mmCIF file of C-alpha atoms and ligand atoms in Angstrom:
data_model
loop_
_atom_site.group_PDB
_atom_site.id
_atom_site.type_symbol
_atom_site.label_atom_id
_atom_site.label_comp_id
_atom_site.label_asym_id
_atom_site.label_seq_id
_atom_site.Cartn_x
_atom_site.Cartn_y
_atom_site.Cartn_z
ATOM 1 C CA MET A 1179 -28.956 -14.370 -0.350
ATOM 2 C CA PRO A 1180 -27.678 -13.417 -3.386
ATOM 3 C CA SER A 1181 -24.839 -15.028 -4.826
ATOM 4 C CA ASP A 1182 -21.718 -12.820 -4.681
ATOM 5 C CA LEU A 1183 -22.187 -12.630 -9.012
ATOM 6 C CA ALA A 1184 -25.662 -11.985 -8.320
ATOM 7 C CA LEU A 1185 -24.795 -8.928 -5.978
ATOM 8 C CA PHE A 1186 -22.058 -7.698 -8.327
ATOM 9 C CA LEU A 1187 -24.132 -7.590 -11.358
ATOM 10 C CA GLY A 1188 -27.164 -5.841 -9.778
ATOM 11 C CA GLN A 1189 -24.668 -2.915 -8.383
ATOM 12 C CA LEU A 1190 -23.539 -2.532 -11.777
ATOM 13 C CA ILE A 1191 -27.043 -2.179 -13.606
ATOM 14 C CA ARG A 1192 -27.756 -0.032 -10.219
ATOM 15 C CA ARG A 1193 -24.965 1.657 -10.393
ATOM 16 C CA PRO A 1194 -22.959 1.791 -13.708
ATOM 17 C CA HIS A 1195 -20.270 4.455 -12.840
ATOM 18 C CA GLN A 1196 -19.123 3.197 -9.836
ATOM 19 C CA VAL A 1197 -18.507 -0.176 -9.986
ATOM 20 C CA VAL A 1198 -17.120 0.011 -13.808
ATOM 21 C CA ALA A 1199 -16.940 -3.624 -14.645
ATOM 22 C CA LEU A 1200 -18.427 -6.381 -16.379
ATOM 23 C CA ALA A 1201 -17.327 -9.050 -13.749
ATOM 24 C CA PRO A 1202 -15.823 -9.653 -10.423
ATOM 25 C CA SER A 1203 -12.308 -9.752 -10.733
ATOM 26 C CA SER A 1204 -10.916 -13.432 -11.334
ATOM 27 C CA ALA A 1205 -9.187 -15.648 -8.541
ATOM 28 C CA ASP A 1206 -5.902 -15.345 -11.122
ATOM 29 C CA LEU A 1207 -6.236 -11.610 -11.635
ATOM 30 C CA ALA A 1208 -6.594 -11.673 -7.394
ATOM 31 C CA ARG A 1209 -3.391 -13.489 -6.955
ATOM 32 C CA ALA A 1210 -1.210 -11.261 -9.276
ATOM 33 C CA MET A 1211 -2.642 -8.596 -7.566
ATOM 34 C CA ALA A 1212 -1.662 -9.697 -4.128
ATOM 35 C CA ALA A 1213 1.538 -11.566 -5.211
ATOM 36 C CA GLY A 1214 4.072 -10.251 -3.307
ATOM 37 C CA LEU A 1215 2.398 -9.362 0.645
ATOM 38 C CA GLY A 1216 2.484 -11.590 3.351
ATOM 39 C CA PRO A 1217 2.171 -11.302 6.615
ATOM 40 C CA ASP A 1218 5.620 -9.475 6.992
ATOM 41 C CA THR A 1219 3.670 -6.412 5.213
ATOM 42 C CA GLY A 1220 2.482 -5.465 8.155
ATOM 43 C CA ARG A 1221 -1.111 -3.038 7.753
ATOM 44 C CA VAL A 1222 -2.564 -3.129 4.121
ATOM 45 C CA ALA A 1223 -4.932 -0.737 2.604
ATOM 46 C CA GLU A 1224 -7.555 -2.380 -0.224
ATOM 47 C CA PHE A 1225 -9.499 0.506 -2.041
ATOM 48 C CA GLY A 1226 -12.945 -0.387 -3.883
ATOM 49 C CA ALA A 1227 -13.524 -4.340 -2.071
ATOM 50 C CA GLY A 1228 -16.755 -4.644 -4.315
ATOM 51 C CA THR A 1229 -17.169 -8.800 -3.020
ATOM 52 C CA GLY A 1230 -13.920 -9.235 -2.017
ATOM 53 C CA ARG A 1231 -12.180 -10.955 -4.187
ATOM 54 C CA LEU A 1232 -8.875 -9.125 -3.917
ATOM 55 C CA THR A 1233 -9.760 -8.924 -0.401
ATOM 56 C CA ARG A 1234 -9.856 -12.983 -0.698
ATOM 57 C CA ALA A 1235 -6.564 -13.129 -2.097
ATOM 58 C CA ILE A 1236 -4.757 -10.963 0.498
ATOM 59 C CA LEU A 1237 -5.519 -12.992 3.318
ATOM 60 C CA ASP A 1238 -4.710 -16.120 1.413
ATOM 61 C CA ARG A 1239 -1.317 -14.433 1.637
ATOM 62 C CA GLY A 1240 -0.932 -14.462 4.995
ATOM 63 C CA VAL A 1241 -1.919 -10.949 6.215
ATOM 64 C CA ALA A 1242 -4.045 -10.679 9.292
ATOM 65 C CA PRO A 1243 -7.195 -9.664 9.096
ATOM 66 C CA ALA A 1244 -6.867 -7.525 12.026
ATOM 67 C CA ASP A 1245 -4.099 -6.013 9.377
ATOM 68 C CA LEU A 1246 -6.393 -5.208 6.891
ATOM 69 C CA THR A 1247 -8.641 -2.435 6.435
ATOM 70 C CA LEU A 1248 -11.186 -2.320 3.451
ATOM 71 C CA PHE A 1249 -12.930 1.042 1.941
ATOM 72 C CA GLU A 1250 -15.353 0.431 -0.122
ATOM 73 C CA MET A 1251 -18.926 3.689 -1.133
ATOM 74 C CA ASN A 1252 -21.419 0.819 -1.566
ATOM 75 C CA ARG A 1253 -23.209 -0.071 1.075
ATOM 76 C CA ASP A 1254 -24.684 -3.872 -0.155
ATOM 77 C CA PHE A 1255 -21.021 -4.431 -0.746
ATOM 78 C CA CYS A 1256 -19.988 -3.562 3.012
ATOM 79 C CA ASP A 1257 -22.291 -5.481 4.198
ATOM 80 C CA ARG A 1258 -21.351 -8.346 2.155
ATOM 81 C CA LEU A 1259 -17.694 -7.850 3.082
ATOM 82 C CA ARG A 1260 -18.602 -7.719 6.414
ATOM 83 C CA ASP A 1261 -19.907 -11.452 6.713
ATOM 84 C CA SER A 1262 -17.490 -12.553 4.294
ATOM 85 C CA PHE A 1263 -14.581 -11.387 5.933
ATOM 86 C CA PRO A 1264 -14.626 -11.335 9.797
ATOM 87 C CA GLY A 1265 -11.718 -9.963 11.835
ATOM 88 C CA VAL A 1266 -11.201 -7.533 8.803
ATOM 89 C CA ARG A 1267 -12.366 -3.403 9.665
ATOM 90 C CA VAL A 1268 -14.743 -2.102 6.343
ATOM 91 C CA LEU A 1269 -15.354 1.249 6.073
ATOM 92 C CA ASN A 1270 -18.895 2.499 3.945
ATOM 93 C CA ASP A 1271 -16.255 5.637 2.987
ATOM 94 C CA PRO A 1272 -14.688 6.897 -0.097
ATOM 95 C CA ALA A 1273 -11.004 5.957 -0.621
ATOM 96 C CA GLN A 1274 -10.398 9.516 -0.519
ATOM 97 C CA ARG A 1275 -10.610 9.793 3.095
ATOM 98 C CA VAL A 1276 -7.883 6.703 3.500
ATOM 99 C CA ALA A 1277 -5.288 9.586 5.593
ATOM 100 C CA ASP A 1278 -8.249 10.559 7.945
ATOM 101 C CA ARG A 1279 -8.887 6.286 8.331
ATOM 102 C CA CYS A 1280 -5.716 4.712 8.622
ATOM 103 C CA PRO A 1281 -2.318 5.754 10.801
ATOM 104 C CA PRO A 1282 0.475 6.644 9.066
ATOM 105 C CA GLY A 1283 2.890 2.821 8.139
ATOM 106 C CA LEU A 1284 0.890 1.066 5.825
ATOM 107 C CA GLY A 1285 3.035 -1.581 3.810
ATOM 108 C CA ALA A 1286 0.542 -1.326 1.061
ATOM 109 C CA VAL A 1287 -2.372 -0.272 -0.686
ATOM 110 C CA VAL A 1288 -4.190 -2.729 -3.326
ATOM 111 C CA SER A 1289 -6.985 -0.828 -5.352
ATOM 112 C CA GLY A 1290 -9.474 -2.642 -7.899
ATOM 113 C CA LEU A 1291 -11.239 1.325 -8.249
ATOM 114 C CA PRO A 1292 -12.180 2.109 -11.552
ATOM 115 C CA LEU A 1293 -9.277 5.205 -11.580
ATOM 116 C CA LEU A 1294 -9.213 5.677 -15.326
ATOM 117 C CA SER A 1295 -12.987 6.222 -14.880
ATOM 118 C CA MET A 1296 -12.293 9.303 -12.365
ATOM 119 C CA PRO A 1297 -10.943 12.947 -12.857
ATOM 120 C CA ASP A 1298 -7.395 13.701 -12.442
ATOM 121 C CA ALA A 1299 -8.390 14.949 -9.577
ATOM 122 C CA VAL A 1300 -9.957 12.310 -7.695
ATOM 123 C CA GLN A 1301 -6.394 10.423 -9.169
ATOM 124 C CA ALA A 1302 -4.435 12.983 -7.173
ATOM 125 C CA GLU A 1303 -6.550 13.059 -3.942
ATOM 126 C CA ILE A 1304 -6.947 9.410 -3.587
ATOM 127 C CA LEU A 1305 -2.985 8.848 -4.424
ATOM 128 C CA GLY A 1306 -1.814 11.455 -3.029
ATOM 129 C CA GLY A 1307 -4.139 10.376 0.620
ATOM 130 C CA ALA A 1308 -2.241 6.489 0.041
ATOM 131 C CA PHE A 1309 1.271 7.447 -0.441
ATOM 132 C CA ALA A 1310 0.800 9.803 3.257
ATOM 133 C CA VAL A 1311 0.180 6.726 4.642
ATOM 134 C CA LEU A 1312 2.170 4.454 3.346
ATOM 135 C CA ARG A 1313 5.964 3.599 4.889
ATOM 136 C CA PRO A 1314 9.035 4.714 2.552
ATOM 137 C CA GLY A 1315 8.804 1.437 0.468
ATOM 138 C CA GLY A 1316 5.649 0.859 0.429
ATOM 139 C CA VAL A 1317 3.588 0.047 -2.916
ATOM 140 C CA PHE A 1318 0.491 1.010 -4.003
ATOM 141 C CA VAL A 1319 -0.575 -1.904 -6.706
ATOM 142 C CA GLN A 1320 -3.389 -1.391 -8.939
ATOM 143 C CA PHE A 1321 -5.078 -3.451 -12.201
ATOM 144 C CA THR A 1322 -6.372 -1.981 -15.724
ATOM 145 C CA TYR A 1323 -7.816 -3.467 -18.741
ATOM 146 C CA GLY A 1324 -6.570 -1.171 -20.988
ATOM 147 C CA PRO A 1325 -3.238 -0.440 -22.848
ATOM 148 C CA ARG A 1326 -2.273 2.397 -20.710
ATOM 149 C CA PRO A 1327 -1.085 2.972 -17.477
ATOM 150 C CA PRO A 1328 -4.074 2.544 -14.705
ATOM 151 C CA LEU A 1329 -2.875 6.181 -13.464
ATOM 152 C CA ALA A 1330 -2.760 9.804 -15.215
ATOM 153 C CA GLU A 1331 0.727 10.709 -15.900
ATOM 154 C CA ALA A 1332 0.479 13.961 -14.471
ATOM 155 C CA VAL A 1333 -0.356 12.736 -11.391
ATOM 156 C CA ARG A 1334 2.127 10.439 -11.889
ATOM 157 C CA ARG A 1335 4.859 12.863 -12.380
ATOM 158 C CA ASP A 1336 3.589 15.073 -9.414
ATOM 159 C CA LEU A 1337 3.072 12.824 -6.796
ATOM 160 C CA ALA A 1338 7.050 12.082 -7.815
ATOM 161 C CA LEU A 1339 6.057 7.947 -8.570
ATOM 162 C CA THR A 1340 7.860 5.374 -10.002
ATOM 163 C CA ALA A 1341 5.129 2.954 -12.054
ATOM 164 C CA GLU A 1342 6.444 -0.890 -12.807
ATOM 165 C CA ARG A 1343 4.665 -2.591 -15.001
ATOM 166 C CA GLY A 1344 3.322 -5.739 -13.609
ATOM 167 C CA GLU A 1345 1.514 -9.683 -14.918
ATOM 168 C CA LYS A 1346 -1.099 -9.200 -17.605
ATOM 169 C CA VAL A 1347 -3.288 -11.827 -16.669
ATOM 170 C CA TRP A 1348 -5.392 -13.735 -19.598
ATOM 171 C CA GLY A 1349 -7.595 -15.302 -17.284
ATOM 172 C CA ASN A 1350 -9.808 -12.196 -16.557
ATOM 173 C CA LEU A 1351 -12.708 -11.171 -17.821
ATOM 174 C CA PRO A 1352 -11.420 -8.785 -20.049
ATOM 175 C CA PRO A 1353 -8.284 -9.137 -19.639
ATOM 176 C CA ALA A 1354 -6.086 -7.344 -17.017
ATOM 177 C CA ARG A 1355 -2.521 -5.496 -16.731
ATOM 178 C CA VAL A 1356 -0.936 -5.378 -13.177
ATOM 179 C CA TRP A 1357 0.565 -2.305 -11.949
ATOM 180 C CA ARG A 1358 2.693 -1.117 -8.754
ATOM 181 C CA TYR A 1359 3.651 2.245 -7.960
ATOM 182 C CA ARG A 1360 6.170 3.040 -5.492
ATOM 183 C CA ARG A 1361 8.097 7.031 -4.169
ATOM 184 C CA ALA A 1362 10.829 7.260 -6.248
ATOM 185 C CA ALA A 1363 13.425 7.744 -3.674
ATOM 186 C CA VAL A 1364 14.896 11.582 -3.412
HETATM 187 C C1 SAM B 1477 -14.263 -2.460 -10.681
HETATM 188 S S1 SAM B 1477 -15.064 -2.716 -8.940
HETATM 189 C C2 SAM B 1477 -13.690 -3.799 -7.933
HETATM 190 C C3 SAM B 1477 -14.538 -4.807 -7.303
HETATM 191 C C4 SAM B 1477 -13.661 -5.629 -6.860
HETATM 192 N N1 SAM B 1477 -12.036 -5.355 -5.912
HETATM 193 C C5 SAM B 1477 -12.998 -6.966 -7.655
HETATM 194 O O1 SAM B 1477 -11.833 -7.075 -8.188
HETATM 195 O O2 SAM B 1477 -13.997 -8.006 -8.200
HETATM 196 C C6 SAM B 1477 -14.585 -1.065 -8.582
HETATM 197 C C7 SAM B 1477 -15.412 -0.874 -6.880
HETATM 198 O O3 SAM B 1477 -14.638 0.479 -6.367
HETATM 199 C C8 SAM B 1477 -16.082 0.969 -5.278
HETATM 200 N N2 SAM B 1477 -15.852 2.312 -5.371
HETATM 201 C C9 SAM B 1477 -16.035 3.011 -6.281
HETATM 202 N N3 SAM B 1477 -15.387 4.433 -6.106
HETATM 203 C C10 SAM B 1477 -14.326 3.876 -5.201
HETATM 204 C C11 SAM B 1477 -14.153 4.974 -4.503
HETATM 205 N N4 SAM B 1477 -13.656 6.154 -4.761
HETATM 206 N N5 SAM B 1477 -13.819 4.555 -3.125
HETATM 207 C C12 SAM B 1477 -14.379 3.306 -2.742
HETATM 208 N N6 SAM B 1477 -14.937 2.325 -3.222
HETATM 209 C C13 SAM B 1477 -15.053 3.081 -4.680
HETATM 210 C C14 SAM B 1477 -17.628 0.327 -6.136
HETATM 211 O O4 SAM B 1477 -18.152 0.599 -5.626
HETATM 212 C C15 SAM B 1477 -16.752 -1.253 -6.900
HETATM 213 O O5 SAM B 1477 -16.987 -1.726 -5.860
#
């Protein structure tokens, strides 16, 4: 069986527009993405789980495997995720389906999706679906490699989200920043 890195690089070569990253997230970035989660977060969804770098960090924070649902479009990654994380629900579905597949009341969504490479309409579908099932105060966590926020400004505004600039993780290839989105209080 190939290592997680070999599997990731193989899929990057086959499906560059879907994977859109030079390498899996580092352990430092994964820890930063999962910071603030814990057993009290309740149910969590992860988007674009890949080979499971962020998944491991989410579980290490004390989120129960039964409370975690992964959305991953790549079938080979899903097979690896099922082997690596028994008890976690692994869906070979696009993140756009979150509102069909998860009942309302999620505490957090953690996303490794290449959001900025997606058209605004797709970003809106993904974030709109996530906030339809996140409970009030629930958080959507996303990283990005560039200086800009990881979500188009028009999409953020239309969905009435607040954006919080989080930690910059230098120990990642390339360095990445964590952002947290919440529904603005009305
Ligand atoms: C940049 S990789 C991140 C992998 C992993 N989370 C990490 O941080 O190492 C992006 C992942 O998102 C998946 N993906 C892309 N579009 C998706 C979508 N619409 N729904 C679910 N997964 C998607 C890709 O197959 C890939 O595994």
